[in-house]
XYZ file of C-alpha atoms in Angstrom:
513
model
C -94.647 -26.366 -51.923
C -93.822 -27.397 -48.377
C -96.385 -30.210 -48.218
C -98.658 -32.372 -50.311
C -101.879 -30.752 -51.541
C -105.035 -31.258 -49.509
C -106.995 -31.781 -52.711
C -106.216 -32.329 -56.380
C -108.929 -32.119 -59.048
C -109.660 -35.375 -60.812
C -109.060 -35.784 -64.532
C -112.835 -35.799 -65.026
C -113.225 -32.565 -63.075
C -110.511 -30.847 -65.100
C -112.063 -32.094 -68.340
C -115.493 -30.754 -67.327
C -114.173 -27.337 -66.263
C -115.233 -24.360 -68.365
C -111.667 -23.109 -67.939
C -110.466 -26.151 -69.905
C -113.020 -25.443 -72.623
C -111.896 -21.799 -72.712
C -108.265 -22.808 -73.302
C -109.318 -25.048 -76.219
C -111.558 -22.313 -77.589
C -108.621 -19.868 -77.526
C -106.593 -22.267 -79.657
C -109.407 -23.082 -82.092
C -110.952 -19.627 -82.478
C -108.100 -17.209 -81.745
C -104.975 -19.208 -82.516
C -103.699 -18.635 -78.986
C -101.994 -21.727 -77.599
C -101.483 -22.185 -73.875
C -99.886 -25.422 -72.622
C -102.582 -27.802 -71.379
C -103.032 -27.521 -67.632
C -100.604 -24.584 -67.292
C -102.734 -22.039 -65.443
C -99.709 -19.854 -64.668
C -99.068 -19.463 -68.406
C -102.734 -18.653 -69.017
C -102.697 -16.021 -66.271
C -99.491 -14.504 -67.623
C -101.013 -14.241 -71.097
C -104.186 -12.661 -69.677
C -102.250 -9.831 -68.045
C -99.586 -9.419 -70.740
C -102.177 -9.252 -73.533
C -105.211 -7.637 -71.904
C -106.875 -6.643 -75.178
C -106.700 -10.204 -76.437
C -107.907 -11.652 -73.126
C -110.879 -9.365 -72.542
C -111.911 -9.506 -76.190
C -111.819 -13.309 -76.030
C -113.817 -13.360 -72.797
C -116.446 -11.023 -74.319
C -117.006 -13.441 -77.184
C -116.619 -16.690 -75.245
C -119.086 -15.600 -72.536
C -121.566 -14.397 -75.148
C -121.910 -10.761 -74.137
C -124.959 -9.365 -75.929
C -124.482 -5.756 -77.006
C -127.139 -3.540 -78.562
C -124.294 -1.552 -80.078
C -120.946 -3.308 -80.514
C -117.812 -1.705 -79.047
C -115.092 -0.262 -81.239
C -112.456 -2.153 -79.236
C -111.483 -3.219 -75.747
C -109.900 0.074 -74.714
C -110.637 3.652 -75.655
C -108.153 6.479 -75.735
C -107.400 6.115 -72.034
C -105.925 2.829 -70.801
C -104.129 4.063 -67.666
C -105.593 4.012 -64.154
C -107.682 5.668 -62.890
C -110.281 6.363 -65.540
C -109.574 3.491 -67.957
C -112.061 3.512 -70.841
C -113.430 0.009 -71.463
C -115.271 -1.222 -74.574
C -116.000 2.252 -76.008
C -119.226 2.642 -77.917
C -120.867 -0.484 -76.502
C -124.441 -0.380 -75.235
C -125.892 -3.269 -73.232
C -127.923 -4.083 -70.125
C -126.812 -6.189 -67.167
C -130.303 -7.473 -66.380
C -130.871 -8.649 -69.946
C -128.008 -11.113 -69.530
C -129.616 -12.605 -66.433
C -132.948 -13.264 -68.159
C -131.864 -14.257 -71.640
C -132.760 -17.715 -72.978
C -134.419 -18.841 -69.739
C -136.908 -21.647 -69.276
C -139.737 -19.906 -67.348
C -140.383 -23.111 -65.376
C -136.774 -23.561 -64.246
C -135.866 -22.470 -60.708
C -133.872 -19.247 -60.410
C -133.873 -18.775 -56.630
C -134.282 -21.044 -53.612
C -134.778 -19.061 -50.438
C -135.261 -19.596 -46.724
C -135.133 -17.521 -43.565
C -135.471 -17.890 -39.834
C -139.054 -18.958 -39.255
C -139.733 -19.474 -42.970
C -139.241 -22.802 -44.774
C -137.339 -23.292 -48.007
C -139.265 -22.038 -51.049
C -138.587 -21.590 -54.747
C -138.999 -18.857 -57.337
C -138.942 -19.771 -61.018
C -137.378 -17.719 -63.766
C -140.870 -16.911 -65.006
C -141.906 -15.737 -61.545
C -138.752 -13.659 -61.133
C -139.271 -12.016 -64.520
C -142.923 -11.286 -63.728
C -142.035 -9.712 -60.369
C -139.164 -7.684 -61.846
C -141.400 -6.503 -64.694
C -144.073 -5.309 -62.273
C -141.516 -3.493 -60.090
C -139.975 -1.846 -63.164
C -143.433 -0.658 -64.259
C -144.150 0.695 -60.773
C -140.814 2.524 -60.706
C -141.529 4.114 -64.068
C -144.942 5.194 -62.765
C -143.123 6.949 -59.906
C -141.055 8.841 -62.480
C -137.894 6.793 -61.933
C -135.684 6.618 -65.005
C -132.096 6.022 -66.046
C -129.653 7.491 -63.549
C -132.167 7.872 -60.707
C -131.296 6.151 -57.445
C -133.397 3.500 -55.693
C -132.388 2.642 -52.125
C -133.226 -0.696 -50.530
C -133.356 -1.378 -46.780
C -134.116 -5.022 -47.427
C -133.103 -8.481 -46.217
C -131.550 -11.198 -48.353
C -134.828 -12.204 -50.007
C -136.168 -12.741 -53.558
C -137.882 -9.336 -53.521
C -134.472 -7.674 -53.221
C -133.098 -9.600 -56.207
C -136.191 -8.814 -58.312
C -136.077 -5.136 -57.385
C -132.391 -4.872 -58.254
C -132.955 -6.491 -61.666
C -135.923 -4.166 -62.246
C -133.722 -1.151 -61.533
C -130.999 -2.449 -63.832
C -133.510 -3.070 -66.615
C -134.462 0.620 -66.788
C -131.043 2.042 -65.933
C -131.904 3.174 -62.406
C -129.037 2.904 -59.915
C -129.450 0.382 -57.083
C -128.071 0.689 -53.558
C -128.850 -1.560 -50.599
C -128.269 -1.926 -46.878
C -129.293 -4.692 -44.515
C -132.201 -3.889 -42.141
C -130.017 -4.691 -39.140
C -128.120 -1.455 -39.871
C -129.208 1.432 -37.640
C -130.988 4.391 -39.232
C -128.001 6.692 -38.749
C -125.581 4.297 -40.442
C -127.985 3.803 -43.344
C -128.526 7.547 -43.713
C -124.747 8.071 -43.800
C -124.814 5.958 -46.952
C -128.115 6.749 -48.673
C -128.195 10.507 -47.988
C -125.131 10.915 -50.203
C -126.921 9.529 -53.260
C -130.338 11.236 -52.809
C -132.667 8.350 -53.683
C -136.192 8.981 -54.950
C -137.666 5.621 -53.894
C -136.995 3.663 -50.705
C -137.768 -0.054 -50.480
C -137.859 -1.468 -46.947
C -139.304 -4.125 -44.631
C -141.451 -3.779 -41.535
C -138.879 -5.831 -39.650
C -136.756 -8.959 -39.582
C -136.033 -12.033 -37.475
C -132.581 -12.845 -36.100
C -131.472 -15.282 -33.394
C -135.097 -16.227 -32.742
C -136.210 -12.623 -32.076
C -138.332 -10.283 -34.174
C -137.081 -6.734 -34.706
C -139.579 -4.059 -35.799
C -137.934 -1.559 -38.157
C -140.780 0.863 -38.962
C -139.541 3.440 -36.443
C -136.087 3.191 -38.025
C -137.672 3.643 -41.463
C -139.540 6.728 -40.221
C -136.249 8.162 -38.968
C -134.638 7.269 -42.277
C -137.381 9.121 -44.129
C -136.630 12.223 -42.050
C -132.979 12.054 -43.076
C -133.739 11.335 -46.759
C -135.870 14.278 -47.938
C -135.510 13.287 -51.594
C -137.503 10.055 -51.070
C -140.960 10.569 -52.536
C -142.226 6.984 -52.234
C -141.548 4.313 -49.607
C -142.512 0.736 -50.432
C -142.816 -1.718 -47.521
C -142.252 -5.451 -48.056
C -144.173 -7.246 -45.265
C -141.963 -9.624 -43.303
C -143.181 -9.763 -39.700
C -146.885 -9.215 -40.418
C -149.023 -9.934 -43.523
C -150.257 -6.317 -43.708
C -148.290 -4.128 -41.305
C -149.683 -0.699 -40.483
C -147.550 1.923 -42.194
C -149.423 5.026 -41.010
C -146.352 6.275 -39.146
C -144.545 6.593 -42.493
C -145.086 9.261 -45.157
C -145.975 8.367 -48.749
C -145.754 4.678 -47.867
C -147.436 1.726 -49.556
C -147.267 -2.047 -49.168
C -145.508 -3.902 -51.997
C -148.587 -5.819 -53.185
C -150.673 -2.637 -53.291
C -147.906 -0.810 -55.154
C -147.709 -3.557 -57.756
C -151.477 -4.087 -58.168
C -152.372 -3.797 -61.833
C -148.738 -3.216 -62.802
C -148.170 -6.437 -64.772
C -145.897 -5.546 -67.665
C -143.298 -7.298 -69.791
C -139.745 -6.752 -68.615
C -137.830 -4.711 -71.178
C -134.179 -3.691 -71.179
C -132.858 -0.221 -71.872
C -129.671 -0.211 -73.967
C -127.166 1.610 -71.776
C -123.571 2.745 -72.255
C -120.954 0.285 -70.991
C -120.051 2.697 -68.198
C -123.637 3.494 -67.133
C -123.854 3.157 -63.312
C -125.337 -0.162 -62.157
C -125.144 0.097 -58.375
C -123.512 1.950 -55.497
C -121.621 0.030 -52.818
C -120.079 1.458 -49.648
C -116.631 1.058 -48.183
C -115.724 2.656 -44.883
C -112.965 5.175 -44.967
C -110.726 5.945 -42.004
C -112.576 9.231 -41.488
C -115.849 10.745 -42.643
C -118.780 9.087 -44.344
C -118.414 5.749 -46.135
C -117.133 5.960 -49.697
C -120.036 5.626 -52.143
C -118.520 3.435 -54.871
C -120.201 3.555 -58.285
C -119.714 0.525 -60.547
C -120.967 0.103 -64.102
C -123.277 -2.206 -66.059
C -120.581 -3.367 -68.453
C -117.641 -3.607 -66.085
C -119.529 -5.668 -63.508
C -121.109 -7.817 -66.225
C -117.796 -8.762 -67.836
C -116.043 -9.350 -64.506
C -118.870 -11.480 -63.096
C -119.075 -13.553 -66.289
C -115.348 -14.203 -65.932
C -115.654 -15.231 -62.297
C -118.792 -17.323 -62.698
C -117.637 -19.291 -65.722
C -113.870 -19.544 -65.369
C -113.223 -19.342 -61.606
C -116.378 -20.618 -59.892
C -116.858 -23.108 -62.755
C -120.654 -22.884 -62.693
C -122.755 -25.179 -64.862
C -126.418 -25.957 -65.459
C -127.837 -27.619 -62.369
C -125.459 -25.945 -59.935
C -126.997 -24.300 -56.884
C -124.832 -21.599 -55.347
C -125.177 -20.297 -51.804
C -123.212 -17.563 -50.089
C -124.051 -16.464 -46.571
C -124.399 -12.713 -46.836
C -126.680 -9.735 -46.295
C -127.680 -7.035 -48.767
C -125.165 -4.745 -47.075
C -122.108 -6.757 -48.169
C -120.647 -6.966 -51.680
C -120.998 -10.749 -51.580
C -124.743 -10.257 -52.084
C -124.019 -8.458 -55.366
C -121.496 -11.151 -56.230
C -124.069 -13.871 -55.508
C -126.697 -12.183 -57.691
C -124.079 -12.284 -60.470
C -124.342 -16.089 -60.424
C -127.660 -15.566 -62.274
C -125.597 -14.537 -65.308
C -124.579 -18.203 -65.623
C -126.689 -21.351 -65.946
C -126.590 -21.894 -62.185
C -129.307 -20.913 -59.703
C -128.824 -19.234 -56.315
C -129.800 -20.047 -52.735
C -130.619 -17.236 -50.289
C -130.806 -17.370 -46.506
C -131.811 -14.551 -44.183
C -131.195 -14.877 -40.475
C -128.541 -15.927 -38.000
C -126.021 -18.573 -39.094
C -125.919 -19.748 -35.483
C -129.602 -20.133 -34.583
C -130.663 -22.448 -33.207
C -127.164 -23.879 -33.734
C -124.326 -23.576 -36.252
C -125.854 -26.593 -38.009
C -128.561 -24.449 -39.627
C -126.615 -23.619 -42.801
C -125.428 -27.213 -43.243
C -129.053 -28.318 -42.914
C -129.858 -25.823 -45.664
C -127.056 -27.285 -47.804
C -128.764 -30.668 -47.657
C -132.330 -29.423 -48.102
C -131.568 -27.032 -50.980
C -129.121 -29.395 -52.698
C -126.383 -26.757 -52.594
C -123.406 -27.505 -54.855
C -121.246 -24.480 -53.920
C -121.405 -23.421 -50.267
C -119.986 -19.928 -49.728
C -119.366 -18.470 -46.312
C -116.871 -16.510 -44.234
C -113.649 -17.772 -42.738
C -115.002 -16.789 -39.321
C -118.049 -19.066 -39.761
C -115.820 -22.021 -40.655
C -113.633 -21.231 -37.633
C -116.739 -21.145 -35.415
C -117.847 -24.534 -36.752
C -114.386 -25.956 -36.017
C -114.398 -24.576 -32.478
C -117.949 -25.818 -31.783
C -117.222 -29.313 -33.038
C -119.818 -29.156 -35.831
C -119.937 -32.253 -38.069
C -121.482 -31.138 -41.405
C -121.288 -34.551 -43.085
C -122.593 -36.536 -40.095
C -126.189 -37.627 -40.661
C -126.622 -35.379 -43.704
C -126.642 -36.081 -47.414
C -124.163 -33.561 -48.801
C -123.493 -35.613 -51.924
C -124.351 -32.677 -54.187
C -121.873 -30.374 -52.426
C -118.711 -30.161 -54.499
C -117.182 -26.803 -53.461
C -116.801 -24.603 -50.381
C -115.861 -20.947 -50.766
C -114.404 -18.817 -47.980
C -113.871 -15.072 -47.853
C -114.036 -12.044 -45.560
C -110.701 -12.782 -43.873
C -107.868 -15.293 -44.294
C -108.867 -18.894 -43.613
C -106.465 -20.467 -41.133
C -104.520 -23.644 -41.973
C -106.630 -25.386 -39.306
C -109.756 -24.209 -41.127
C -108.515 -25.790 -44.344
C -107.923 -29.063 -42.542
C -111.346 -28.964 -40.862
C -113.148 -28.679 -44.221
C -111.371 -31.725 -45.625
C -111.815 -33.774 -42.459
C -115.422 -32.871 -41.634
C -117.138 -31.659 -44.840
C -115.651 -33.990 -47.430
C -112.304 -35.187 -48.729
C -113.299 -34.516 -52.345
C -114.336 -30.919 -51.693
C -112.840 -28.113 -53.730
C -112.095 -25.482 -51.066
C -111.395 -22.091 -52.571
C -110.387 -19.239 -50.309
C -110.739 -15.858 -51.985
C -109.723 -12.260 -51.418
C -110.941 -9.171 -53.180
C -112.993 -6.228 -52.089
C -116.075 -4.062 -52.206
C -114.126 -1.547 -54.260
C -114.096 -3.904 -57.272
C -116.912 -6.312 -56.243
C -114.799 -9.304 -57.184
C -111.859 -11.433 -56.110
C -108.275 -10.592 -57.061
C -107.036 -13.982 -55.907
C -108.972 -17.152 -55.276
C -110.376 -20.267 -56.820
C -109.160 -22.096 -59.915
C -111.039 -25.376 -60.541
C -108.125 -27.067 -62.315
C -105.475 -26.445 -59.619
C -104.693 -28.299 -56.373
C -105.467 -26.815 -52.960
C -102.658 -26.342 -50.429
C -103.203 -25.790 -46.732
C -103.426 -22.118 -45.804
C -102.982 -20.823 -49.376
C -105.226 -19.207 -51.940
C -104.897 -21.007 -55.252
C -103.930 -18.294 -57.719
C -104.359 -14.796 -59.045
C -107.555 -14.317 -61.064
C -107.327 -14.070 -64.846
C -106.864 -10.505 -66.020
C -105.934 -9.332 -62.494
C -102.308 -8.168 -62.489
C -101.813 -8.576 -58.755
C -98.410 -7.949 -57.242
C -96.890 -7.550 -53.791
C -94.970 -4.274 -53.387
C -92.420 -3.242 -50.833
C -92.346 0.285 -49.404
C -90.391 1.525 -52.423
C -92.862 0.115 -54.934
C -90.703 -2.830 -55.938
C -92.290 -6.285 -56.574
C -91.787 -9.000 -53.957
C -91.906 -12.793 -54.210
C -91.728 -14.943 -51.088
C -92.299 -12.029 -48.711
C -95.333 -10.127 -47.484
C -96.037 -6.851 -49.273
C -98.771 -4.387 -50.210
C -101.445 -5.901 -52.469
C -101.502 -3.798 -55.629
C -102.905 -4.018 -59.133
C -100.577 -2.711 -61.807
C -103.198 -2.952 -64.575
C -106.903 -2.047 -64.604
C -109.906 -4.323 -64.038
C -113.234 -3.518 -65.717
C -115.152 -3.572 -62.403
C -113.057 -0.817 -60.817
C -115.192 2.147 -59.702
C -116.406 4.542 -62.365
C -116.151 7.212 -59.675
C -117.072 7.885 -56.053
C -120.433 9.584 -55.669
C -120.036 13.292 -54.953
C -116.310 13.231 -55.761
C -116.650 15.676 -58.640
C -112.949 16.318 -59.191
C -111.849 12.724 -58.569
C -109.573 13.715 -55.696
C -111.121 11.356 -53.156
C -110.923 8.438 -55.600
C -107.255 9.201 -56.286
C -106.478 9.569 -52.589
C -108.200 6.261 -51.751
C -106.291 4.068 -54.208
C -103.526 5.868 -56.092
C -101.764 8.222 -53.689
C -99.029 5.764 -52.648
C -97.921 4.371 -56.014
C -98.763 6.619 -59.004
C -100.806 4.795 -61.628
C -100.984 1.647 -59.461
C -104.046 0.566 -57.431
C -103.116 0.104 -53.761
C -105.845 -1.994 -52.208
C -105.052 -1.743 -48.512
C -104.368 -5.452 -47.905
C -101.208 -7.503 -47.468
C -100.288 -10.459 -49.661
C -97.431 -12.895 -50.122
C -96.857 -14.375 -53.575
C -95.066 -17.712 -53.329
C -92.666 -19.088 -55.896
């Protein structure tokens, strides 16, 4: 390295890390010995021996299957179309709710104009159970699509988990999207139920969305029920909408225990959207099992989440980081939601939230950190950020100056992890490792199980030079398929047309020595 690290984890932090416990578990339970503290060797093993790695992760993370898999891979191991954990049945939502103390807090949430509030695990389960019962009453079952035009609020999390519990397929967009942009996404998947709000607040202004919802209804003829979550008014008038009902009225008398359908490993969980260069956004379908395993890996081994941790990421329901944040509920940590502008009334608002909510991991975008630097924001001045131990950055590369700003103005003992991944896999290829030092302007390492390489134009690996970011081995969270792409041609064209059998992500990367 060209300079000293900005941060080095303490011996106590390394000892506490779940990654450290995983390495010891591998030796004790699987007879796999990796030199202590040698993350590079652990990564190399994880990509050289993928069956051993993913099998170990399955057991270590405690995946609960209704039917156990026959192995890690089926008959097809090549990309695209890798068959993961054949024969397994499970349910993503079941892993979020298992072994929970009903009184413990699952979600802390705030929004512009609304103070910080809490939702317990018992409350979340009750709300999800009622929504699942209401969906079933509407005839929604496994494989049906539920579309959400919702803000980053607890109702969105509960509705997603309700959908997952019965095997319905979730898809969401933020209410600041225009009706046409939302229809470009949702019309492809033909949802039967639409969840929405009457409006939202941003930058101190209220925005009514009922006219946009009415337009959306016109463009989504398959929607047979629209459920409105009141946000601007306690009981907004929904007469301008067809087949519309307020959430409380829809759920009245629907109290029911939350149950979990056993679903195939590759049963669709949700649909995300990634803009193509032409045409409608790609509708990316990802599966219960693949997302579950990948998010357990990230939450335990890379984010290093423990009981008592409170994880925040500034996002909307239209960005994959919302789905990533919900995945934190698979661990013993809780999540913090915020809906509104990160700059109203000033850029201090999210740092105020960090203090008030006792955030331990503060996730944001590189552009937000750059804005704080430019505006002269002082997060640690006059605030108690003693619980804050990590800052995550994504969305674009964090500048070297941004790295320095975090250590100078947030805290010298802050683990800053810059990450890069994508909607297409709903995870990070490269990013945080809690046992490694942080160097200015660099991401720490490649994620376990992610065989990331830099390719030149001829498909040859590069070290010490910028090249195409590729994956030369599959990840379980890769798309099952693109919606409506019956012959797989669009999927192949999007990722595999340049280097046969190798995922080309569309980003640049430099791997250092």
